[in-house]
Amino acid sequence: KRAALACHASQTSDVGMMLQLPAEMFAQWFGTEYYIEPGRAPGIVDGWPFTDLD
């Protein structure tokens, strides 16, 4: 993720601050992402993302 941000640093103004963070802090702040699927019931879905859960 850090390498991808570095590749696009000229496209946004706040990337420089993120890239200056120590590696440990960067990992804590940006290491995990969560996504919300529109139309799905609230709550965490545990399993393979490409499996039909309905």
PDB file of C-alpha atoms in Angstrom:
ATOM      1  CA  LYS A   1       0.000   0.000   0.000  1.00  0.00           C
ATOM      2  CA  ARG A   2       2.844   2.345   0.825  1.00  0.00           C
ATOM      3  CA  ALA A   3       4.509   1.669  -2.538  1.00  0.00           C
ATOM      4  CA  ALA A   4       1.229   2.309  -4.362  1.00  0.00           C
ATOM      5  CA  LEU A   5       0.802   5.650  -2.566  1.00  0.00           C
ATOM      6  CA  ALA A   6       4.366   6.600  -3.446  1.00  0.00           C
ATOM      7  CA  CYS A   7       3.668   5.910  -7.128  1.00  0.00           C
ATOM      8  CA  HIS A   8       0.748   8.369  -7.072  1.00  0.00           C
ATOM      9  CA  ALA A   9       2.159  10.962  -4.671  1.00  0.00           C
ATOM     10  CA  SER A  10       1.898  13.776  -7.218  1.00  0.00           C
ATOM     11  CA  GLN A  11      -1.855  13.227  -7.640  1.00  0.00           C
ATOM     12  CA  THR A  12      -2.881  14.189  -4.116  1.00  0.00           C
ATOM     13  CA  SER A  13      -1.637  16.611  -1.493  1.00  0.00           C
ATOM     14  CA  ASP A  14      -1.900  14.447   1.652  1.00  0.00           C
ATOM     15  CA  VAL A  15       0.178  11.463   0.511  1.00  0.00           C
ATOM     16  CA  GLY A  16       3.448  13.089   1.579  1.00  0.00           C
ATOM     17  CA  MET A  17       2.347  13.143   5.218  1.00  0.00           C
ATOM     18  CA  MET A  18       1.341   9.477   5.070  1.00  0.00           C
ATOM     19  CA  LEU A  19       4.606   8.420   3.454  1.00  0.00           C
ATOM     20  CA  GLN A  20       6.601  10.208   6.189  1.00  0.00           C
ATOM     21  CA  LEU A  21       5.051   8.062   8.928  1.00  0.00           C
ATOM     22  CA  PRO A  22       7.304   5.408  10.486  1.00  0.00           C
ATOM     23  CA  ALA A  23       6.610   1.957   8.998  1.00  0.00           C
ATOM     24  CA  GLU A  24       5.037   0.661  12.222  1.00  0.00           C
ATOM     25  CA  MET A  25       2.610   3.571  12.474  1.00  0.00           C
ATOM     26  CA  PHE A  26       1.751   3.367   8.772  1.00  0.00           C
ATOM     27  CA  ALA A  27       0.913  -0.318   9.217  1.00  0.00           C
ATOM     28  CA  GLN A  28      -1.314   0.400  12.235  1.00  0.00           C
ATOM     29  CA  TRP A  29      -3.191   3.229  10.542  1.00  0.00           C
ATOM     30  CA  PHE A  30      -3.498   1.823   7.025  1.00  0.00           C
ATOM     31  CA  GLY A  31      -2.787  -1.900   7.327  1.00  0.00           C
ATOM     32  CA  THR A  32      -6.408  -3.108   7.417  1.00  0.00           C
ATOM     33  CA  GLU A  33      -9.260  -2.006   5.187  1.00  0.00           C
ATOM     34  CA  TYR A  34     -12.937  -2.722   5.589  1.00  0.00           C
ATOM     35  CA  TYR A  35     -15.549  -2.595   2.876  1.00  0.00           C
ATOM     36  CA  ILE A  36     -19.320  -2.325   2.981  1.00  0.00           C
ATOM     37  CA  GLU A  37     -21.352  -4.146   0.352  1.00  0.00           C
ATOM     38  CA  PRO A  38     -24.477  -2.144  -0.530  1.00  0.00           C
ATOM     39  CA  GLY A  39     -27.658  -4.125   0.042  1.00  0.00           C
ATOM     40  CA  ARG A  40     -26.113  -6.724   2.368  1.00  0.00           C
ATOM     41  CA  ALA A  41     -27.318  -7.014   5.960  1.00  0.00           C
ATOM     42  CA  PRO A  42     -25.100  -5.293   8.563  1.00  0.00           C
ATOM     43  CA  GLY A  43     -22.423  -7.311  10.297  1.00  0.00           C
ATOM     44  CA  ILE A  44     -19.173  -9.039   9.578  1.00  0.00           C
ATOM     45  CA  VAL A  45     -19.177 -11.819   7.006  1.00  0.00           C
ATOM     46  CA  ASP A  46     -16.555 -14.423   7.770  1.00  0.00           C
ATOM     47  CA  GLY A  47     -15.586 -16.459   4.739  1.00  0.00           C
ATOM     48  CA  TRP A  48     -14.318 -16.448   1.198  1.00  0.00           C
ATOM     49  CA  PRO A  49     -15.500 -13.255  -0.520  1.00  0.00           C
ATOM     50  CA  PHE A  50     -16.447 -14.956  -3.795  1.00  0.00           C
ATOM     51  CA  THR A  51     -18.805 -17.501  -2.238  1.00  0.00           C
ATOM     52  CA  ASP A  52     -22.549 -16.927  -2.581  1.00  0.00           C
ATOM     53  CA  LEU A  53     -23.681 -16.308   0.996  1.00  0.00           C
ATOM     54  CA  ASP A  54     -27.402 -15.788   0.328  1.00  0.00           C
TER      55      ASP A  54
END
